[in-house]
Amino acid sequence: MENYEDFFTENFETATIKGELVTLRGIHETAEGPGSAENIFNAIEGSREFLNEHLPWIQETDIFDLQKRIRSWVLNERFGQGGCWLIFKNTPENSDGLFAGAIMAEINLRNHSATLSYWLTKPFTGQGLMTESVRLISKFAFEKLKLNRLELLVSVHNGKSAAVAMRCGFVEEGINRDFELINGKFVDHRRFSLLARDVY
């Protein structure tokens, strides 16, 4: 591929990705209904204590902070630096699905790689939704975007998130010491990776 940056720019978008359990939809500033900032905020409010354990930005987030965070992801997509997909659980009763969480990809164009991060609100954990979401994003990243490497960094205290990585075929590479300041304490993170050649 002679000019990967041009290829990526032409092909990158947070397109809707549908799976058996979930549908992933790109985040938008002006979305209404299930994908609106208000609905996302209400879901966070209902799981704030649960989410705060591993997501330091949750504790002080209000609707205005969330709107700024959404704008930043929209700009990241526009400049080819990353994307954020909202996770909706597929249900026969609701064609839009039920908002469950989000999955993000920060792009490193120079190295043809991306760092994934994700979260689910408490009512939707333990149902296989995140495992499928990570698999869908991985397939999109390798097949559509021709990335070479995906990376996940997971708190050493977050066994459930590490289990998602391993179920999706990610290989543990080591420990990033004092990687993140969470609730006033520096926390080590486990580093996982998945390469295109691991699956293709």
PDB file of N, CA and C in Angstrom, residues 37-134:
ATOM      1  N   ALA A  37     -26.901  12.919  23.928  1.00  0.00           N
ATOM      2  CA  ALA A  37     -26.078  13.165  25.117  1.00  0.00           C
ATOM      3  C   ALA A  37     -26.896  12.997  26.385  1.00  0.00           C
ATOM      4  N   GLU A  38     -28.141  13.418  26.355  1.00  0.00           N
ATOM      5  CA  GLU A  38     -29.002  13.313  27.535  1.00  0.00           C
ATOM      6  C   GLU A  38     -29.237  11.860  27.925  1.00  0.00           C
ATOM      7  N   ASN A  39     -29.492  11.008  26.932  1.00  0.00           N
ATOM      8  CA  ASN A  39     -29.724   9.598  27.234  1.00  0.00           C
ATOM      9  C   ASN A  39     -28.457   8.922  27.743  1.00  0.00           C
ATOM     10  N   ILE A  40     -27.321   9.251  27.128  1.00  0.00           N
ATOM     11  CA  ILE A  40     -26.043   8.688  27.580  1.00  0.00           C
ATOM     12  C   ILE A  40     -25.764   9.120  29.016  1.00  0.00           C
ATOM     13  N   PHE A  41     -26.013  10.402  29.296  1.00  0.00           N
ATOM     14  CA  PHE A  41     -25.762  10.920  30.644  1.00  0.00           C
ATOM     15  C   PHE A  41     -26.659  10.234  31.672  1.00  0.00           C
ATOM     16  N   ASN A  42     -27.907  10.048  31.336  1.00  0.00           N
ATOM     17  CA  ASN A  42     -28.824   9.378  32.262  1.00  0.00           C
ATOM     18  C   ASN A  42     -28.378   7.946  32.556  1.00  0.00           C
ATOM     19  N   ALA A  43     -27.857   7.279  31.532  1.00  0.00           N
ATOM     20  CA  ALA A  43     -27.352   5.916  31.725  1.00  0.00           C
ATOM     21  C   ALA A  43     -26.128   5.921  32.639  1.00  0.00           C
ATOM     22  N   ILE A  44     -25.237   6.909  32.434  1.00  0.00           N
ATOM     23  CA  ILE A  44     -24.055   7.045  33.303  1.00  0.00           C
ATOM     24  C   ILE A  44     -24.488   7.311  34.744  1.00  0.00           C
ATOM     25  N   GLU A  45     -25.458   8.205  34.911  1.00  0.00           N
ATOM     26  CA  GLU A  45     -25.959   8.533  36.245  1.00  0.00           C
ATOM     27  C   GLU A  45     -26.440   7.284  36.969  1.00  0.00           C
ATOM     28  N   GLY A  46     -27.101   6.403  36.253  1.00  0.00           N
ATOM     29  CA  GLY A  46     -27.619   5.190  36.857  1.00  0.00           C
ATOM     30  C   GLY A  46     -26.555   4.181  37.220  1.00  0.00           C
ATOM     31  N   SER A  47     -25.350   4.355  36.673  1.00  0.00           N
ATOM     32  CA  SER A  47     -24.244   3.407  36.942  1.00  0.00           C
ATOM     33  C   SER A  47     -22.983   4.130  37.410  1.00  0.00           C
ATOM     34  N   ARG A  48     -23.141   5.350  37.936  1.00  0.00           N
ATOM     35  CA  ARG A  48     -21.961   6.180  38.238  1.00  0.00           C
ATOM     36  C   ARG A  48     -21.004   5.495  39.219  1.00  0.00           C
ATOM     37  N   GLU A  49     -21.530   4.956  40.293  1.00  0.00           N
ATOM     38  CA  GLU A  49     -20.667   4.308  41.290  1.00  0.00           C
ATOM     39  C   GLU A  49     -19.951   3.101  40.681  1.00  0.00           C
ATOM     40  N   PHE A  50     -20.664   2.322  39.895  1.00  0.00           N
ATOM     41  CA  PHE A  50     -20.091   1.144  39.238  1.00  0.00           C
ATOM     42  C   PHE A  50     -18.993   1.542  38.254  1.00  0.00           C
ATOM     43  N   LEU A  51     -19.248   2.553  37.420  1.00  0.00           N
ATOM     44  CA  LEU A  51     -18.286   2.983  36.403  1.00  0.00           C
ATOM     45  C   LEU A  51     -17.076   3.686  37.009  1.00  0.00           C
ATOM     46  N   ASN A  52     -17.285   4.398  38.108  1.00  0.00           N
ATOM     47  CA  ASN A  52     -16.229   5.202  38.710  1.00  0.00           C
ATOM     48  C   ASN A  52     -15.045   4.366  39.187  1.00  0.00           C
ATOM     49  N   GLU A  53     -15.270   3.087  39.425  1.00  0.00           N
ATOM     50  CA  GLU A  53     -14.190   2.232  39.922  1.00  0.00           C
ATOM     51  C   GLU A  53     -13.007   2.185  38.966  1.00  0.00           C
ATOM     52  N   HIS A  54     -13.272   2.217  37.649  1.00  0.00           N
ATOM     53  CA  HIS A  54     -12.193   2.092  36.663  1.00  0.00           C
ATOM     54  C   HIS A  54     -12.112   3.256  35.679  1.00  0.00           C
ATOM     55  N   LEU A  55     -13.071   4.180  35.735  1.00  0.00           N
ATOM     56  CA  LEU A  55     -13.077   5.318  34.802  1.00  0.00           C
ATOM     57  C   LEU A  55     -12.992   6.621  35.587  1.00  0.00           C
ATOM     58  N   PRO A  56     -11.790   7.185  35.713  1.00  0.00           N
ATOM     59  CA  PRO A  56     -11.615   8.367  36.568  1.00  0.00           C
ATOM     60  C   PRO A  56     -12.392   9.590  36.116  1.00  0.00           C
ATOM     61  N   TRP A  57     -12.741   9.689  34.835  1.00  0.00           N
ATOM     62  CA  TRP A  57     -13.460  10.866  34.349  1.00  0.00           C
ATOM     63  C   TRP A  57     -14.936  10.859  34.745  1.00  0.00           C
ATOM     64  N   ILE A  58     -15.435   9.716  35.169  1.00  0.00           N
ATOM     65  CA  ILE A  58     -16.862   9.586  35.482  1.00  0.00           C
ATOM     66  C   ILE A  58     -17.276  10.404  36.708  1.00  0.00           C
ATOM     67  N   GLN A  59     -16.414  10.439  37.717  1.00  0.00           N
ATOM     68  CA  GLN A  59     -16.801  10.960  39.026  1.00  0.00           C
ATOM     69  C   GLN A  59     -17.386  12.379  38.964  1.00  0.00           C
ATOM     70  N   GLU A  60     -16.726  13.261  38.224  1.00  0.00           N
ATOM     71  CA  GLU A  60     -17.161  14.656  38.206  1.00  0.00           C
ATOM     72  C   GLU A  60     -17.929  15.032  36.940  1.00  0.00           C
ATOM     73  N   THR A  61     -18.225  14.080  36.090  1.00  0.00           N
ATOM     74  CA  THR A  61     -18.851  14.386  34.795  1.00  0.00           C
ATOM     75  C   THR A  61     -20.297  14.840  34.960  1.00  0.00           C
ATOM     76  N   ASP A  62     -20.603  15.997  34.346  1.00  0.00           N
ATOM     77  CA  ASP A  62     -21.995  16.424  34.237  1.00  0.00           C
ATOM     78  C   ASP A  62     -22.359  16.446  32.752  1.00  0.00           C
ATOM     79  N   ILE A  63     -23.552  16.873  32.428  1.00  0.00           N
ATOM     80  CA  ILE A  63     -24.013  16.836  31.042  1.00  0.00           C
ATOM     81  C   ILE A  63     -23.138  17.702  30.143  1.00  0.00           C
ATOM     82  N   PHE A  64     -22.615  18.824  30.663  1.00  0.00           N
ATOM     83  CA  PHE A  64     -21.782  19.717  29.852  1.00  0.00           C
ATOM     84  C   PHE A  64     -20.424  19.086  29.561  1.00  0.00           C
ATOM     85  N   ASP A  65     -19.850  18.400  30.566  1.00  0.00           N
ATOM     86  CA  ASP A  65     -18.594  17.675  30.346  1.00  0.00           C
ATOM     87  C   ASP A  65     -18.780  16.579  29.298  1.00  0.00           C
ATOM     88  N   LEU A  66     -19.907  15.889  29.389  1.00  0.00           N
ATOM     89  CA  LEU A  66     -20.183  14.817  28.435  1.00  0.00           C
ATOM     90  C   LEU A  66     -20.333  15.365  27.028  1.00  0.00           C
ATOM     91  N   GLN A  67     -21.003  16.488  26.881  1.00  0.00           N
ATOM     92  CA  GLN A  67     -21.159  17.103  25.562  1.00  0.00           C
ATOM     93  C   GLN A  67     -19.808  17.491  24.979  1.00  0.00           C
ATOM     94  N   LYS A  68     -18.894  18.000  25.812  1.00  0.00           N
ATOM     95  CA  LYS A  68     -17.538  18.335  25.336  1.00  0.00           C
ATOM     96  C   LYS A  68     -16.783  17.076  24.927  1.00  0.00           C
ATOM     97  N   ARG A  69     -16.959  16.019  25.698  1.00  0.00           N
ATOM     98  CA  ARG A  69     -16.300  14.745  25.367  1.00  0.00           C
ATOM     99  C   ARG A  69     -16.816  14.208  24.025  1.00  0.00           C
ATOM    100  N   ILE A  70     -18.106  14.329  23.796  1.00  0.00           N
ATOM    101  CA  ILE A  70     -18.690  13.899  22.522  1.00  0.00           C
ATOM    102  C   ILE A  70     -18.118  14.723  21.374  1.00  0.00           C
ATOM    103  N   ARG A  71     -18.025  16.042  21.565  1.00  0.00           N
ATOM    104  CA  ARG A  71     -17.448  16.906  20.516  1.00  0.00           C
ATOM    105  C   ARG A  71     -16.013  16.503  20.203  1.00  0.00           C
ATOM    106  N   SER A  72     -15.248  16.145  21.227  1.00  0.00           N
ATOM    107  CA  SER A  72     -13.848  15.767  20.991  1.00  0.00           C
ATOM    108  C   SER A  72     -13.758  14.500  20.152  1.00  0.00           C
ATOM    109  N   TRP A  73     -14.678  13.532  20.377  1.00  0.00           N
ATOM    110  CA  TRP A  73     -14.651  12.306  19.584  1.00  0.00           C
ATOM    111  C   TRP A  73     -15.092  12.571  18.143  1.00  0.00           C
ATOM    112  N   VAL A  74     -16.033  13.475  17.973  1.00  0.00           N
ATOM    113  CA  VAL A  74     -16.459  13.841  16.616  1.00  0.00           C
ATOM    114  C   VAL A  74     -15.297  14.481  15.862  1.00  0.00           C
ATOM    115  N   LEU A  75     -14.535  15.344  16.540  1.00  0.00           N
ATOM    116  CA  LEU A  75     -13.365  15.973  15.912  1.00  0.00           C
ATOM    117  C   LEU A  75     -12.280  14.945  15.633  1.00  0.00           C
ATOM    118  N   ASN A  76     -12.075  14.012  16.544  1.00  0.00           N
ATOM    119  CA  ASN A  76     -11.082  12.955  16.315  1.00  0.00           C
ATOM    120  C   ASN A  76     -11.401  12.188  15.043  1.00  0.00           C
ATOM    121  N   GLU A  77     -12.679  11.881  14.850  1.00  0.00           N
ATOM    122  CA  GLU A  77     -13.066  11.167  13.633  1.00  0.00           C
ATOM    123  C   GLU A  77     -12.805  12.016  12.396  1.00  0.00           C
ATOM    124  N   ARG A  78     -13.165  13.281  12.483  1.00  0.00           N
ATOM    125  CA  ARG A  78     -13.009  14.185  11.340  1.00  0.00           C
ATOM    126  C   ARG A  78     -11.556  14.270  10.889  1.00  0.00           C
ATOM    127  N   PHE A  79     -10.630  14.223  11.867  1.00  0.00           N
ATOM    128  CA  PHE A  79      -9.208  14.338  11.541  1.00  0.00           C
ATOM    129  C   PHE A  79      -8.509  12.977  11.481  1.00  0.00           C
ATOM    130  N   GLY A  80      -9.284  11.895  11.465  1.00  0.00           N
ATOM    131  CA  GLY A  80      -8.700  10.566  11.322  1.00  0.00           C
ATOM    132  C   GLY A  80      -7.874  10.123  12.503  1.00  0.00           C
ATOM    133  N   GLN A  81      -8.201  10.632  13.706  1.00  0.00           N
ATOM    134  CA  GLN A  81      -7.411  10.305  14.890  1.00  0.00           C
ATOM    135  C   GLN A  81      -8.098   9.296  15.804  1.00  0.00           C
ATOM    136  N   GLY A  82      -9.361   8.992  15.516  1.00  0.00           N
ATOM    137  CA  GLY A  82     -10.050   8.029  16.358  1.00  0.00           C
ATOM    138  C   GLY A  82     -11.544   8.071  16.142  1.00  0.00           C
ATOM    139  N   GLY A  83     -12.222   7.148  16.773  1.00  0.00           N
ATOM    140  CA  GLY A  83     -13.667   7.092  16.644  1.00  0.00           C
ATOM    141  C   GLY A  83     -14.300   6.516  17.892  1.00  0.00           C
ATOM    142  N   CYS A  84     -15.554   6.884  18.109  1.00  0.00           N
ATOM    143  CA  CYS A  84     -16.311   6.376  19.248  1.00  0.00           C
ATOM    144  C   CYS A  84     -17.625   5.807  18.742  1.00  0.00           C
ATOM    145  N   TRP A  85     -17.882   4.548  19.080  1.00  0.00           N
ATOM    146  CA  TRP A  85     -19.135   3.889  18.726  1.00  0.00           C
ATOM    147  C   TRP A  85     -19.955   3.684  19.997  1.00  0.00           C
ATOM    148  N   LEU A  86     -21.226   4.006  19.956  1.00  0.00           N
ATOM    149  CA  LEU A  86     -22.129   3.679  21.044  1.00  0.00           C
ATOM    150  C   LEU A  86     -22.603   2.247  20.862  1.00  0.00           C
ATOM    151  N   ILE A  87     -22.743   1.531  21.960  1.00  0.00           N
ATOM    152  CA  ILE A  87     -23.151   0.133  21.940  1.00  0.00           C
ATOM    153  C   ILE A  87     -24.632   0.051  22.311  1.00  0.00           C
ATOM    154  N   PHE A  88     -25.409  -0.554  21.426  1.00  0.00           N
ATOM    155  CA  PHE A  88     -26.833  -0.757  21.685  1.00  0.00           C
ATOM    156  C   PHE A  88     -27.122  -2.258  21.697  1.00  0.00           C
ATOM    157  N   LYS A  89     -27.788  -2.697  22.742  1.00  0.00           N
ATOM    158  CA  LYS A  89     -28.194  -4.099  22.803  1.00  0.00           C
ATOM    159  C   LYS A  89     -29.393  -4.302  21.882  1.00  0.00           C
ATOM    160  N   ASN A  90     -29.291  -5.286  20.980  1.00  0.00           N
ATOM    161  CA  ASN A  90     -30.396  -5.585  20.071  1.00  0.00           C
ATOM    162  C   ASN A  90     -31.551  -6.215  20.848  1.00  0.00           C
ATOM    163  N   THR A  91     -32.753  -5.697  20.620  1.00  0.00           N
ATOM    164  CA  THR A  91     -33.939  -6.272  21.252  1.00  0.00           C
ATOM    165  C   THR A  91     -35.074  -6.301  20.228  1.00  0.00           C
ATOM    166  N   PRO A  92     -35.910  -7.326  20.252  1.00  0.00           N
ATOM    167  CA  PRO A  92     -37.028  -7.390  19.300  1.00  0.00           C
ATOM    168  C   PRO A  92     -38.067  -6.306  19.563  1.00  0.00           C
ATOM    169  N   GLU A  93     -38.117  -5.798  20.799  1.00  0.00           N
ATOM    170  CA  GLU A  93     -39.141  -4.807  21.153  1.00  0.00           C
ATOM    171  C   GLU A  93     -38.780  -3.396  20.709  1.00  0.00           C
ATOM    172  N   ASN A  94     -37.482  -3.148  20.493  1.00  0.00           N
ATOM    173  CA  ASN A  94     -37.033  -1.784  20.211  1.00  0.00           C
ATOM    174  C   ASN A  94     -36.083  -1.811  19.018  1.00  0.00           C
ATOM    175  N   SER A  95     -36.482  -1.220  17.901  1.00  0.00           N
ATOM    176  CA  SER A  95     -35.668  -1.264  16.682  1.00  0.00           C
ATOM    177  C   SER A  95     -34.349  -0.514  16.834  1.00  0.00           C
ATOM    178  N   ASP A  96     -34.307   0.484  17.722  1.00  0.00           N
ATOM    179  CA  ASP A  96     -33.072   1.229  17.956  1.00  0.00           C
ATOM    180  C   ASP A  96     -32.131   0.495  18.900  1.00  0.00           C
ATOM    181  N   GLY A  97     -32.665  -0.453  19.652  1.00  0.00           N
ATOM    182  CA  GLY A  97     -31.877  -1.132  20.665  1.00  0.00           C
ATOM    183  C   GLY A  97     -31.813  -0.328  21.948  1.00  0.00           C
ATOM    184  N   LEU A  98     -31.179  -0.889  22.961  1.00  0.00           N
ATOM    185  CA  LEU A  98     -31.042  -0.248  24.264  1.00  0.00           C
ATOM    186  C   LEU A  98     -29.608   0.202  24.457  1.00  0.00           C
ATOM    187  N   PHE A  99     -29.410   1.479  24.788  1.00  0.00           N
ATOM    188  CA  PHE A  99     -28.048   1.984  24.987  1.00  0.00           C
ATOM    189  C   PHE A  99     -27.390   1.262  26.151  1.00  0.00           C
ATOM    190  N   ALA A 100     -26.168   0.737  25.902  1.00  0.00           N
ATOM    191  CA  ALA A 100     -25.482  -0.071  26.906  1.00  0.00           C
ATOM    192  C   ALA A 100     -24.113   0.471  27.297  1.00  0.00           C
ATOM    193  N   GLY A 101     -23.432   1.199  26.393  1.00  0.00           N
ATOM    194  CA  GLY A 101     -22.089   1.675  26.690  1.00  0.00           C
ATOM    195  C   GLY A 101     -21.415   2.218  25.449  1.00  0.00           C
ATOM    196  N   ALA A 102     -20.087   2.174  25.440  1.00  0.00           N
ATOM    197  CA  ALA A 102     -19.339   2.732  24.303  1.00  0.00           C
ATOM    198  C   ALA A 102     -18.020   1.992  24.123  1.00  0.00           C
ATOM    199  N   ILE A 103     -17.512   2.044  22.893  1.00  0.00           N
ATOM    200  CA  ILE A 103     -16.193   1.493  22.579  1.00  0.00           C
ATOM    201  C   ILE A 103     -15.469   2.497  21.698  1.00  0.00           C
ATOM    202  N   MET A 104     -14.225   2.796  22.054  1.00  0.00           N
ATOM    203  CA  MET A 104     -13.441   3.832  21.385  1.00  0.00           C
ATOM    204  C   MET A 104     -12.166   3.257  20.767  1.00  0.00           C
ATOM    205  N   ALA A 105     -11.721   3.877  19.681  1.00  0.00           N
ATOM    206  CA  ALA A 105     -10.457   3.501  19.045  1.00  0.00           C
ATOM    207  C   ALA A 105      -9.643   4.762  18.795  1.00  0.00           C
ATOM    208  N   GLU A 106      -8.478   4.861  19.435  1.00  0.00           N
ATOM    209  CA  GLU A 106      -7.543   5.963  19.181  1.00  0.00           C
ATOM    210  C   GLU A 106      -6.536   5.481  18.146  1.00  0.00           C
ATOM    211  N   ILE A 107      -6.450   6.194  17.034  1.00  0.00           N
ATOM    212  CA  ILE A 107      -5.668   5.739  15.876  1.00  0.00           C
ATOM    213  C   ILE A 107      -4.247   6.299  15.900  1.00  0.00           C
ATOM    214  N   ASN A 108      -3.277   5.446  15.592  1.00  0.00           N
ATOM    215  CA  ASN A 108      -1.897   5.870  15.348  1.00  0.00           C
ATOM    216  C   ASN A 108      -1.596   5.533  13.888  1.00  0.00           C
ATOM    217  N   LEU A 109      -1.795   6.527  13.010  1.00  0.00           N
ATOM    218  CA  LEU A 109      -1.650   6.281  11.571  1.00  0.00           C
ATOM    219  C   LEU A 109      -0.237   5.850  11.206  1.00  0.00           C
ATOM    220  N   ARG A 110       0.752   6.476  11.814  1.00  0.00           N
ATOM    221  CA  ARG A 110       2.149   6.177  11.479  1.00  0.00           C
ATOM    222  C   ARG A 110       2.455   4.689  11.647  1.00  0.00           C
ATOM    223  N   ASN A 111       1.876   4.108  12.701  1.00  0.00           N
ATOM    224  CA  ASN A 111       2.172   2.705  13.005  1.00  0.00           C
ATOM    225  C   ASN A 111       1.057   1.743  12.602  1.00  0.00           C
ATOM    226  N   HIS A 112       0.046   2.258  11.893  1.00  0.00           N
ATOM    227  CA  HIS A 112      -1.079   1.431  11.440  1.00  0.00           C
ATOM    228  C   HIS A 112      -1.697   0.663  12.617  1.00  0.00           C
ATOM    229  N   SER A 113      -1.914   1.372  13.719  1.00  0.00           N
ATOM    230  CA  SER A 113      -2.405   0.714  14.917  1.00  0.00           C
ATOM    231  C   SER A 113      -3.485   1.546  15.593  1.00  0.00           C
ATOM    232  N   ALA A 114      -4.148   0.935  16.573  1.00  0.00           N
ATOM    233  CA  ALA A 114      -5.172   1.644  17.342  1.00  0.00           C
ATOM    234  C   ALA A 114      -5.209   1.088  18.757  1.00  0.00           C
ATOM    235  N   THR A 115      -5.514   1.964  19.701  1.00  0.00           N
ATOM    236  CA  THR A 115      -5.717   1.569  21.088  1.00  0.00           C
ATOM    237  C   THR A 115      -7.208   1.602  21.378  1.00  0.00           C
ATOM    238  N   LEU A 116      -7.743   0.479  21.836  1.00  0.00           N
ATOM    239  CA  LEU A 116      -9.166   0.374  22.139  1.00  0.00           C
ATOM    240  C   LEU A 116      -9.420   0.614  23.625  1.00  0.00           C
ATOM    241  N   SER A 117     -10.563   1.196  23.927  1.00  0.00           N
ATOM    242  CA  SER A 117     -11.046   1.297  25.302  1.00  0.00           C
ATOM    243  C   SER A 117     -12.561   1.158  25.264  1.00  0.00           C
ATOM    244  N   TYR A 118     -13.159   0.787  26.390  1.00  0.00           N
ATOM    245  CA  TYR A 118     -14.588   0.513  26.351  1.00  0.00           C
ATOM    246  C   TYR A 118     -15.184   0.536  27.751  1.00  0.00           C
ATOM    247  N   TRP A 119     -16.489   0.687  27.804  1.00  0.00           N
ATOM    248  CA  TRP A 119     -17.213   0.609  29.080  1.00  0.00           C
ATOM    249  C   TRP A 119     -18.671   0.231  28.828  1.00  0.00           C
ATOM    250  N   LEU A 120     -19.264  -0.418  29.829  1.00  0.00           N
ATOM    251  CA  LEU A 120     -20.680  -0.775  29.806  1.00  0.00           C
ATOM    252  C   LEU A 120     -21.325  -0.301  31.102  1.00  0.00           C
ATOM    253  N   THR A 121     -22.572   0.135  31.012  1.00  0.00           N
ATOM    254  CA  THR A 121     -23.304   0.428  32.233  1.00  0.00           C
ATOM    255  C   THR A 121     -23.649  -0.886  32.930  1.00  0.00           C
ATOM    256  N   LYS A 122     -23.872  -0.807  34.235  1.00  0.00           N
ATOM    257  CA  LYS A 122     -24.006  -2.015  35.057  1.00  0.00           C
ATOM    258  C   LYS A 122     -25.089  -2.987  34.597  1.00  0.00           C
ATOM    259  N   PRO A 123     -26.291  -2.513  34.169  1.00  0.00           N
ATOM    260  CA  PRO A 123     -27.340  -3.475  33.805  1.00  0.00           C
ATOM    261  C   PRO A 123     -27.003  -4.358  32.611  1.00  0.00           C
ATOM    262  N   PHE A 124     -25.968  -3.984  31.833  1.00  0.00           N
ATOM    263  CA  PHE A 124     -25.677  -4.719  30.598  1.00  0.00           C
ATOM    264  C   PHE A 124     -24.400  -5.546  30.677  1.00  0.00           C
ATOM    265  N   THR A 125     -23.822  -5.665  31.856  1.00  0.00           N
ATOM    266  CA  THR A 125     -22.619  -6.481  32.001  1.00  0.00           C
ATOM    267  C   THR A 125     -22.996  -7.959  32.094  1.00  0.00           C
ATOM    268  N   GLY A 126     -22.025  -8.819  31.802  1.00  0.00           N
ATOM    269  CA  GLY A 126     -22.226 -10.254  31.953  1.00  0.00           C
ATOM    270  C   GLY A 126     -23.129 -10.896  30.916  1.00  0.00           C
ATOM    271  N   GLN A 127     -23.351 -10.202  29.786  1.00  0.00           N
ATOM    272  CA  GLN A 127     -24.243 -10.725  28.751  1.00  0.00           C
ATOM    273  C   GLN A 127     -23.531 -10.989  27.418  1.00  0.00           C
ATOM    274  N   GLY A 128     -22.216 -10.812  27.404  1.00  0.00           N
ATOM    275  CA  GLY A 128     -21.449 -11.037  26.174  1.00  0.00           C
ATOM    276  C   GLY A 128     -21.462  -9.857  25.211  1.00  0.00           C
ATOM    277  N   LEU A 129     -22.026  -8.734  25.640  1.00  0.00           N
ATOM    278  CA  LEU A 129     -22.140  -7.579  24.728  1.00  0.00           C
ATOM    279  C   LEU A 129     -20.780  -6.976  24.387  1.00  0.00           C
ATOM    280  N   MET A 130     -19.906  -6.840  25.392  1.00  0.00           N
ATOM    281  CA  MET A 130     -18.612  -6.224  25.109  1.00  0.00           C
ATOM    282  C   MET A 130     -17.708  -7.156  24.321  1.00  0.00           C
ATOM    283  N   THR A 131     -17.794  -8.437  24.599  1.00  0.00           N
ATOM    284  CA  THR A 131     -16.988  -9.387  23.826  1.00  0.00           C
ATOM    285  C   THR A 131     -17.339  -9.282  22.344  1.00  0.00           C
ATOM    286  N   GLU A 132     -18.633  -9.246  22.034  1.00  0.00           N
ATOM    287  CA  GLU A 132     -19.011  -9.117  20.630  1.00  0.00           C
ATOM    288  C   GLU A 132     -18.608  -7.759  20.078  1.00  0.00           C
ATOM    289  N   SER A 133     -18.732  -6.702  20.864  1.00  0.00           N
ATOM    290  CA  SER A 133     -18.363  -5.360  20.398  1.00  0.00           C
ATOM    291  C   SER A 133     -16.891  -5.292  20.027  1.00  0.00           C
ATOM    292  N   VAL A 134     -16.031  -5.855  20.862  1.00  0.00           N
ATOM    293  CA  VAL A 134     -14.588  -5.850  20.581  1.00  0.00           C
ATOM    294  C   VAL A 134     -14.290  -6.670  19.328  1.00  0.00           C
TER     295      VAL A 134
END
